[in-house]
CSV table of C-alpha atoms in Angstrom, one decimal:
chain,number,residue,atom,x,y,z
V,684,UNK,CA,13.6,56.9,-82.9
V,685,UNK,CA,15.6,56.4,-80.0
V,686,UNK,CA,16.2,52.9,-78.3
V,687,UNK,CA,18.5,51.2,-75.7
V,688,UNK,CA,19.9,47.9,-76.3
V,689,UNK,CA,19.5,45.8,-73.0
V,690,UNK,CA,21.1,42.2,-72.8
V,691,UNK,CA,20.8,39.3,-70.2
V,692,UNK,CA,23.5,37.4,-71.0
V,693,UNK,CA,26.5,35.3,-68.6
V,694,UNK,CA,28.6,32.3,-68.6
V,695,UNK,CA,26.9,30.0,-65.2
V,696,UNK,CA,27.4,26.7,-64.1
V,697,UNK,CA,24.3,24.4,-63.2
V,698,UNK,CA,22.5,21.6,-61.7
V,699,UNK,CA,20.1,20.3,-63.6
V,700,UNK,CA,16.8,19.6,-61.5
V,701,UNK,CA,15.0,17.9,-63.8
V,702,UNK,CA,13.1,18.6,-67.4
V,703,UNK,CA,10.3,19.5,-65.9
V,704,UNK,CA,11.7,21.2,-63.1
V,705,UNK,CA,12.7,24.5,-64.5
V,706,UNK,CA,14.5,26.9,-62.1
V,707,UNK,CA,15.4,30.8,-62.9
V,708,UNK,CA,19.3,31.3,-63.5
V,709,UNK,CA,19.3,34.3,-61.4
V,710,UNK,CA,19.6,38.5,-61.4
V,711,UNK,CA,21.4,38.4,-64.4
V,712,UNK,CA,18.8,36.8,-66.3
V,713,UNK,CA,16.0,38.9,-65.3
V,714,UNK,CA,14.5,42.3,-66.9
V,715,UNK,CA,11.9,44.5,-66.3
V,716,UNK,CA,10.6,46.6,-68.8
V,717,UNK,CA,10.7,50.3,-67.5
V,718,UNK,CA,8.0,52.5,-67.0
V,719,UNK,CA,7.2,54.7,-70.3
V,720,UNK,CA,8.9,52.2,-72.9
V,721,UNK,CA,8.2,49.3,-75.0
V,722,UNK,CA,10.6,46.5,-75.5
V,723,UNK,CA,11.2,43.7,-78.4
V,724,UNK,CA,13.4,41.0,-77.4
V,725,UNK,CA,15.6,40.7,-80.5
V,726,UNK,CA,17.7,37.2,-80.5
V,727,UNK,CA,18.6,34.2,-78.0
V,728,UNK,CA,21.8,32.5,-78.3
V,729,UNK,CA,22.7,29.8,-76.3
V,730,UNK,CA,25.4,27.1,-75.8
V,731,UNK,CA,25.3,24.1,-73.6
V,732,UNK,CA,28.4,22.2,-72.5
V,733,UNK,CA,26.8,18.9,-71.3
V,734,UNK,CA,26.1,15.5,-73.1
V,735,UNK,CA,22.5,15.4,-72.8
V,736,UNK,CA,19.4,18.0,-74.1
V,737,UNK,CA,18.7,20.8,-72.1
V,738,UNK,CA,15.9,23.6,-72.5
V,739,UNK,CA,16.0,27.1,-71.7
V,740,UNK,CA,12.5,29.3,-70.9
V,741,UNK,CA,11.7,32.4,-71.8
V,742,UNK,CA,9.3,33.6,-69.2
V,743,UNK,CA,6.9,36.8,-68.9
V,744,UNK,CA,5.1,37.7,-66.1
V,745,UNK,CA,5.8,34.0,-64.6
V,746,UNK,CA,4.9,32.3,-67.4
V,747,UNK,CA,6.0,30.8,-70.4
V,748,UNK,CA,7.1,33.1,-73.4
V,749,UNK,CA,9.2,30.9,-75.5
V,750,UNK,CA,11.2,27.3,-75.2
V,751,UNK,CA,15.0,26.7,-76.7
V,752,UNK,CA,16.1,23.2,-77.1
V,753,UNK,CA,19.9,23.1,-76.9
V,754,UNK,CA,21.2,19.7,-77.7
V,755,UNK,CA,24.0,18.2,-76.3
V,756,UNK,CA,27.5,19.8,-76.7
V,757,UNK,CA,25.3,22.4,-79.2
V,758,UNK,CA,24.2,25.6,-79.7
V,759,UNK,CA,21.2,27.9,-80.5
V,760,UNK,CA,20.4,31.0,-82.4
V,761,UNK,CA,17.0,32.6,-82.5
V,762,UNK,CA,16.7,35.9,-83.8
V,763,UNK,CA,13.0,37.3,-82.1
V,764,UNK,CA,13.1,40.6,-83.5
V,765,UNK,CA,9.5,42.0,-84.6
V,766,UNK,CA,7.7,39.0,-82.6
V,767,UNK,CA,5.9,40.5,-80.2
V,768,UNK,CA,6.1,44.0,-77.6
V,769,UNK,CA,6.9,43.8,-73.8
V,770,UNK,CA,4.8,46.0,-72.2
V,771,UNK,CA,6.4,48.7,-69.6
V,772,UNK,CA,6.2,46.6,-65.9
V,773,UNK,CA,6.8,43.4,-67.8
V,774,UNK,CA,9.2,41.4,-66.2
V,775,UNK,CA,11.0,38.4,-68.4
V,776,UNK,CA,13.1,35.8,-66.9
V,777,UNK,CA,15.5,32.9,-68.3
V,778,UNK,CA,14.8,29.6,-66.9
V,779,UNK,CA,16.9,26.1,-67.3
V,780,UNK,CA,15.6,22.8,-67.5
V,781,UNK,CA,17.8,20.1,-67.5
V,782,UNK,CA,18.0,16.2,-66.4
V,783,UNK,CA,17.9,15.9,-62.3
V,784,UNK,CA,21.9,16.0,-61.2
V,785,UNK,CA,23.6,16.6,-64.5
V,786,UNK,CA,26.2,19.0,-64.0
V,787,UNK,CA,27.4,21.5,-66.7
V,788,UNK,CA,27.9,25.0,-68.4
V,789,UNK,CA,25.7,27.0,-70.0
V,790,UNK,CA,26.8,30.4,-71.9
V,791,UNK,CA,23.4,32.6,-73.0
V,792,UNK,CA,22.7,35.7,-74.3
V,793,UNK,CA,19.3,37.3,-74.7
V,794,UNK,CA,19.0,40.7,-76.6
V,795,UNK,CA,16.4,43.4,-75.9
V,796,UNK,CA,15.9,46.8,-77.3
V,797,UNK,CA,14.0,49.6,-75.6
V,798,UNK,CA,11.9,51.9,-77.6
């Protein structure tokens, strides 16, 4: 079987909004599965730089998918591998939540395979 690995991964600073104000962290952290495939996402890792509990989403299709807690000065590693498909058209997206003004950075990685 043939697959392409895929990753949504970057190094970006932030403004946190507020917990339950989650906001997307941009191009880099979007995917859309093409037309003709199947994707799995694989693994989430995540650092966070700040003194306080952030939370990144995992969303599909505008919605929810999965929630990582990264305490303060911490990080996270998930492996996903085998959890679920991502249906071609799909899109997934990496959201941040984080207390209104704090100010930090956050390094992620998400890891996809197409099949």
């Amino acid at each position: 079987m043939f697959t392409t690995p895929r990753f949504l991964q970057g190094i970006v600073p932030f403004e946190g909004k507020g917990l339950d104000a989650p906001f997307p962290l941009g191009p880099a952290f979007s995917y859309v599965v093409p037309a003709g495939v199947t994707a799995q996402p694989l693994y989430f890792r995540g650092g966070n730089s700040t003194d306080e509990l952030i939370c990144l989403i995992l969303q599909r299709d505008g919605a929810p998918m999965r929630f990582f807690p990264i305490g303060a000065r911490g990080s996270l590693h998930v492996p996903l591998r085998v959890v679920e498909d991502l249906a071609p058209a799909t899109r997934i997206e990496l959201h941040l939540a984080a207390p209104a003004g704090l100010l930090g950075m956050l390094v992620a990685d998400v890891g996809i395979v197409e099949l």
